Short mmCIF file of C-alpha atoms and ligand atoms in Angstrom, two decimals:
data_model
loop_
_atom_site.label_atom_id
_atom_site.label_comp_id
_atom_site.label_asym_id
_atom_site.label_seq_id
_atom_site.Cartn_x
_atom_site.Cartn_y
_atom_site.Cartn_z
CA UNK A 1 -8.80 -15.34 0.39
CA UNK A 2 -10.41 -18.91 1.19
CA UNK A 3 -14.27 -19.34 1.39
CA UNK A 4 -14.89 -15.57 0.07
CA UNK A 5 -18.20 -14.67 -2.17
CA UNK A 6 -16.93 -12.82 -5.85
CA UNK A 7 -18.54 -9.91 -6.47
CA UNK A 8 -19.19 -8.43 -9.91
CA UNK A 9 -20.35 -5.55 -8.65
CA UNK A 10 -19.64 -3.48 -5.27
CA UNK A 11 -22.31 -1.76 -3.48
CA UNK A 12 -22.84 0.05 0.24
CA UNK A 13 -24.90 -3.70 0.37
CA UNK A 14 -21.42 -5.94 0.19
CA UNK A 15 -19.79 -3.62 2.32
CA UNK A 16 -22.35 -4.83 4.52
CA UNK A 17 -22.68 -8.02 3.84
CA UNK A 18 -18.52 -8.37 4.04
CA UNK A 19 -18.48 -7.00 7.48
CA UNK A 20 -20.90 -9.54 8.33
CA UNK A 21 -19.47 -12.42 6.91
CA UNK A 22 -15.40 -11.19 8.18
CA UNK A 23 -13.80 -10.60 5.08
CA UNK A 24 -11.77 -7.32 5.56
CA UNK A 25 -12.33 -4.25 2.48
CA UNK A 26 -9.91 -3.21 0.49
CA UNK A 27 -10.36 0.82 -0.06
CA UNK A 28 -8.04 2.72 -1.86
CA UNK A 29 -7.82 6.18 -2.93
CA UNK A 30 -8.10 7.74 -6.92
CA UNK A 31 -7.92 10.94 -9.15
CA UNK A 32 -7.46 10.17 -12.14
CA UNK A 33 -8.50 7.71 -15.15
CA UNK A 34 -5.60 5.62 -15.71
CA UNK A 35 -5.25 4.76 -12.31
CA UNK A 36 -8.82 4.10 -11.13
CA UNK A 37 -8.96 1.20 -14.78
CA UNK A 38 -5.55 -0.34 -13.02
CA UNK A 39 -6.94 -0.49 -9.62
CA UNK A 40 -10.25 -1.28 -10.96
CA UNK A 41 -9.02 -4.45 -12.59
CA UNK A 42 -6.83 -5.62 -9.55
CA UNK A 43 -9.81 -5.62 -7.99
CA UNK A 44 -10.29 -3.03 -4.70
CA UNK A 45 -13.73 -2.90 -3.47
CA UNK A 46 -13.84 0.66 -2.61
CA UNK A 47 -12.23 4.07 -4.25
CA UNK A 48 -12.10 6.77 -2.45
CA UNK A 49 -12.17 10.17 -4.49
CA UNK A 50 -10.42 11.51 -2.08
CA UNK A 51 -9.46 15.18 -1.03
CA UNK A 52 -6.28 14.12 -0.21
CA UNK A 53 -6.53 15.56 -4.26
CA UNK A 54 -5.60 18.49 -3.01
CA UNK A 55 -2.15 17.36 -1.44
CA UNK A 56 -1.21 14.69 -3.88
CA UNK A 57 -2.81 15.84 -7.19
CA UNK A 58 -2.00 19.75 -6.75
CA UNK A 59 0.52 20.37 -4.28
CA UNK A 60 -1.25 22.06 -1.61
CA UNK A 61 -0.22 21.97 1.86
CA UNK A 62 -3.60 20.53 3.30
CA UNK A 63 -6.94 19.30 1.58
CA UNK A 64 -8.88 23.19 2.89
CA UNK A 65 -8.40 24.53 -0.96
CA UNK A 66 -9.81 21.83 -3.18
CA UNK A 67 -13.36 23.44 -4.57
CA UNK A 68 -16.44 21.09 -5.13
CA UNK A 69 -15.54 22.10 -9.03
CA UNK A 70 -12.36 20.18 -8.90
CA UNK A 71 -13.67 17.36 -6.40
CA UNK A 72 -16.37 16.51 -9.83
CA UNK A 73 -13.63 16.58 -12.20
CA UNK A 74 -11.66 14.22 -10.22
CA UNK A 75 -14.35 11.79 -9.61
CA UNK A 76 -15.47 11.86 -13.80
CA UNK A 77 -12.47 10.70 -14.24
CA UNK A 78 -12.69 7.63 -11.88
CA UNK A 79 -16.04 7.10 -12.33
CA UNK A 80 -15.41 6.23 -16.22
CA UNK A 81 -12.56 3.93 -15.34
CA UNK A 82 -14.44 2.13 -12.89
CA UNK A 83 -16.33 -1.35 -13.82
CA UNK A 84 -16.68 -3.28 -10.30
CA UNK A 85 -16.04 -1.08 -7.07
CA UNK A 86 -17.66 1.66 -4.94
CA UNK A 87 -17.17 4.99 -5.64
CA UNK A 88 -16.81 7.52 -3.07
CA UNK A 89 -16.18 10.92 -2.95
CA UNK A 90 -14.99 13.57 -0.64
CA UNK A 91 -17.29 16.87 0.23
CA UNK A 92 -14.84 19.17 0.40
CA UNK A 93 -14.01 21.99 3.19
CA UNK A 94 -16.91 24.71 2.90
CA UNK A 95 -19.19 22.43 0.88
CA UNK A 96 -21.24 21.08 3.55
CA UNK A 97 -20.09 22.79 7.25
CA UNK A 98 -23.01 23.88 9.42
CA UNK A 99 -25.34 24.68 6.36
CA UNK A 100 -27.26 20.92 5.62
CA UNK A 101 -29.13 22.62 3.11
CA UNK A 102 -25.68 23.63 1.36
CA UNK A 103 -24.42 19.99 2.37
CA UNK A 104 -27.11 18.62 0.80
CA UNK A 105 -26.69 20.71 -2.86
CA UNK A 106 -23.50 19.78 -2.82
CA UNK A 107 -23.86 16.22 -2.60
CA UNK A 108 -26.34 15.66 -5.73
CA UNK A 109 -24.12 18.07 -7.76
CA UNK A 110 -21.70 15.50 -6.26
CA UNK A 111 -23.91 12.80 -7.15
CA UNK A 112 -25.67 14.15 -10.80
CA UNK A 113 -22.67 15.35 -12.53
CA UNK A 114 -20.13 12.95 -11.84
CA UNK A 115 -21.85 9.36 -11.31
CA UNK A 116 -19.95 8.36 -8.98
CA UNK A 117 -22.09 6.22 -5.70
CA UNK A 118 -21.73 7.81 -2.74
CA UNK A 119 -20.40 10.49 -0.62
CA UNK A 120 -18.21 10.68 2.15
CA UNK A 121 -18.07 14.01 4.80
CA UNK A 122 -15.95 14.20 7.91
CA UNK A 123 -17.45 14.89 11.67
CA UNK A 124 -19.32 13.86 14.45
CA UNK A 125 -22.83 15.21 16.08
CA UNK A 126 -21.64 18.54 14.41
CA UNK A 127 -23.00 17.40 10.79
CA UNK A 128 -25.65 14.66 12.00
CA UNK A 129 -27.88 16.72 10.23
CA UNK A 130 -26.45 17.04 7.05
CA UNK A 131 -26.18 14.09 6.70
CA UNK A 132 -29.68 12.48 7.76
CA UNK A 133 -30.55 15.60 4.90
CA UNK A 134 -28.60 14.27 2.23
CA UNK A 135 -29.52 10.61 3.03
CA UNK A 136 -32.88 10.89 3.27
CA UNK A 137 -32.19 12.18 -0.74
CA UNK A 138 -30.91 8.71 -1.79
CA UNK A 139 -27.44 9.25 -1.85
CA UNK A 140 -25.56 7.03 0.91
CA UNK A 141 -22.72 8.51 3.02
CA UNK A 142 -20.46 7.29 4.24
CA UNK A 143 -18.73 9.14 7.76
CA UNK A 144 -14.82 9.65 8.60
CA UNK A 145 -13.61 10.76 12.01
CA UNK A 146 -10.56 10.55 14.72
CA UNK A 147 -7.87 12.81 12.03
CA UNK A 148 -10.43 14.95 10.13
CA UNK A 149 -8.17 16.13 7.73
CA UNK A 150 -10.19 19.19 6.96
CA UNK A 151 -10.00 20.63 11.12
CA UNK A 152 -6.25 20.09 11.07
CA UNK A 153 -6.02 23.94 11.75
CA UNK A 154 -8.43 23.23 14.66
CA UNK A 155 -6.34 20.02 15.98
CA UNK A 156 -3.09 21.77 15.27
CA UNK A 157 -1.09 18.57 14.30
CA UNK A 158 -1.71 15.65 12.70
CA UNK A 159 -0.35 13.48 15.79
CA UNK A 160 -3.00 10.42 16.69
CA UNK A 161 -6.83 11.31 18.06
CA UNK A 162 -8.99 9.97 20.51
CA UNK A 163 -5.85 8.76 23.21
CA UNK A 164 -7.49 11.18 26.36
CA UNK A 165 -10.28 9.54 27.49
CA UNK A 166 -13.12 12.36 26.68
CA UNK A 167 -12.29 12.72 23.09
CA UNK A 168 -12.04 8.82 23.01
CA UNK A 169 -15.97 8.93 24.28
CA UNK A 170 -17.10 11.49 21.75
CA UNK A 171 -16.00 9.40 18.93
CA UNK A 172 -18.05 6.22 20.33
CA UNK A 173 -20.49 7.75 20.84
CA UNK A 174 -20.14 9.52 17.14
CA UNK A 175 -19.77 6.46 15.15
CA UNK A 176 -22.85 5.39 17.30
CA UNK A 177 -24.86 8.56 16.57
CA UNK A 178 -23.74 8.51 12.54
CA UNK A 179 -24.76 4.84 12.14
CA UNK A 180 -28.00 5.42 13.55
CA UNK A 181 -28.57 9.07 11.10
CA UNK A 182 -27.62 6.23 8.40
CA UNK A 183 -24.22 6.20 7.23
CA UNK A 184 -23.23 3.59 4.92
CA UNK A 185 -19.42 2.54 6.48
CA UNK A 186 -17.29 5.43 8.81
CA UNK A 187 -13.34 5.80 8.20
CA UNK A 188 -11.41 6.02 11.33
CA UNK A 189 -8.79 7.70 10.57
CA UNK A 190 -5.69 7.51 13.41
CA UNK A 191 -6.82 6.57 16.81
CA UNK A 192 -5.71 4.02 19.02
CA UNK A 193 -6.16 0.32 17.31
CA UNK A 194 -8.09 -0.84 21.28
CA UNK A 195 -10.73 1.77 20.19
CA UNK A 196 -11.12 1.46 16.77
CA UNK A 197 -11.71 -2.73 17.68
CA UNK A 198 -14.06 -0.92 20.30
CA UNK A 199 -15.79 1.53 17.82
CA UNK A 200 -15.85 -2.20 15.09
CA UNK A 201 -17.72 -3.89 18.00
CA UNK A 202 -20.19 -1.67 18.98
CA UNK A 203 -21.91 -0.65 15.46
CA UNK A 204 -23.59 -2.62 12.64
CA UNK A 205 -21.72 -0.34 9.87
CA UNK A 206 -18.38 -0.84 8.51
CA UNK A 207 -15.20 0.28 9.80
CA UNK A 208 -12.41 1.63 7.63
CA UNK A 209 -9.69 2.30 9.25
CA UNK A 210 -6.11 4.16 8.16
CA UNK A 211 -3.64 4.20 10.91
CA UNK A 212 -6.25 2.73 13.15
CA UNK A 213 -4.64 -0.79 14.07
CA UNK A 214 -6.12 -4.47 12.33
CA UNK A 215 -9.11 -5.23 14.31
CA UNK A 216 -11.41 -2.55 12.19
CA UNK A 217 -13.25 -4.66 9.40
CA UNK A 218 -11.34 -2.58 6.02
CA UNK A 219 -8.25 -0.15 5.36
CA UNK A 220 -8.06 2.38 3.70
CA UNK A 221 -4.82 4.20 2.21
CA UNK A 222 -3.64 7.20 0.05
CA UNK A 223 -2.47 5.39 -3.19
CA UNK A 224 0.49 7.80 -4.02
CA UNK A 225 1.58 7.29 -0.44
CA UNK A 226 1.67 2.83 -0.42
CA UNK A 227 2.99 3.39 -4.60
CA UNK A 228 5.53 5.57 -3.34
CA UNK A 229 4.90 8.47 -5.49
CA UNK A 230 5.06 10.81 -2.72
CA UNK A 231 8.09 10.01 -0.40
CA UNK A 232 9.02 12.68 1.65
CA UNK A 233 5.01 11.17 4.08
CA UNK A 234 6.57 8.24 6.31
CA UNK A 235 4.13 7.54 9.58
CA UNK A 236 4.21 4.95 11.50
CA UNK A 237 1.20 3.25 9.61
CA UNK A 238 2.25 3.31 6.10
CA UNK A 239 3.51 -0.21 4.53
CA UNK A 240 4.79 0.95 1.02
CA UNK A 241 4.52 -1.86 -1.60
CA UNK A 242 6.53 -0.09 -4.49
CA UNK A 243 8.95 2.81 -5.10
CA UNK A 244 7.21 4.05 -8.46
CA UNK A 245 9.14 7.47 -7.35
CA UNK A 246 12.07 5.55 -8.45
CA UNK A 247 11.14 3.10 -11.60
CA UNK A 248 9.58 6.44 -13.17
CA UNK A 249 12.94 8.16 -12.54
CA UNK A 250 14.84 5.31 -13.62
CA UNK A 251 12.58 4.81 -16.83
CA UNK A 252 12.44 8.98 -17.71
CA UNK A 253 16.54 9.23 -17.19
CA UNK A 254 16.77 6.14 -19.85
CA UNK A 255 14.76 8.22 -21.65
CA UNK A 256 16.84 11.12 -21.89
CA UNK A 257 19.89 9.55 -21.89
CA UNK A 258 18.60 8.08 -25.05
CA UNK A 259 17.13 10.96 -26.94
CA UNK A 260 20.65 12.98 -25.81
CA UNK A 261 22.83 9.89 -27.66
CA UNK A 262 20.21 9.85 -31.33
CA UNK A 263 19.48 6.25 -29.61
CA UNK A 264 15.92 6.95 -30.02
CA UNK A 265 14.04 6.71 -32.52
CA UNK A 266 15.24 4.17 -33.86
CA UNK A 267 14.31 3.01 -37.58
CA UNK A 268 11.86 0.51 -36.49
CA UNK A 269 10.25 3.95 -34.41
CA UNK A 270 10.03 5.31 -37.44
CA UNK A 271 7.67 5.57 -39.96
CA UNK A 272 8.40 5.39 -43.94
O1 KIV B 1 -9.07 12.21 1.38
C1 KIV B 1 -8.62 11.30 1.79
O2 KIV B 1 -7.54 10.69 0.43
C2 KIV B 1 -8.97 10.28 3.25
C3 KIV B 1 -8.24 9.07 3.01
C4 KIV B 1 -7.29 9.70 4.37
C5 KIV B 1 -9.35 8.11 4.03
O3 KIV B 1 -9.97 11.35 3.10
#
């Protein structure tokens, strides 16, 4: 990591700077105080309070059920933990689609009630008006293209998007529209690496990939997946950096053993 600028506080402008100085942007999801504190202390650039909380925190099959109130609850917990990184919060399904006034109200609630720094919305030209309206109010917006999980019932599958020419062309044109609308960055999820590289070159804002190859400006993963807390999910793009399921299981098994065998607590762990 030679010649990289050291940031004491990451802003949307820092991300633009990183793109132009060829420094890759690191981003992970976070939903609670304790983990957000660890990730921020490790110097992550961006924490996304993702609507994937619906899956990994609440056990739903999709991201659709999570509510705006629940997103704000998670965002508040993350905001309390963070000193350095940029915090982006997903607008959940049903809080912005088809109604730019509703989108603005939802974004303002997130910013006012949680203290986060930006919001993320899924979609391209269909939500351009909402994006513009939110940005006009002073709230920074991150876009999200490709496999947008809130549209899973339209797609019918979680497989790679934009392999066909028509969808790839729309994706390219959407990226340019989102940049023109004023987005400060775009997440590109599960699209061919070649297409992601092309889009990254075609816009001046950072493209942050998840399953979009290496020729983008940064990477994002769901924290529970990369730490091995969610071992049922095994897509090709996922690299596991730890096996916390195993570590927690070993620790809890030892604890149970000690309790059952009257080895915990010992004399030094009790009060006189
Ligand atoms: O909600 C989420 O975790 C996301 C990431 C997959 C980018 O949107």
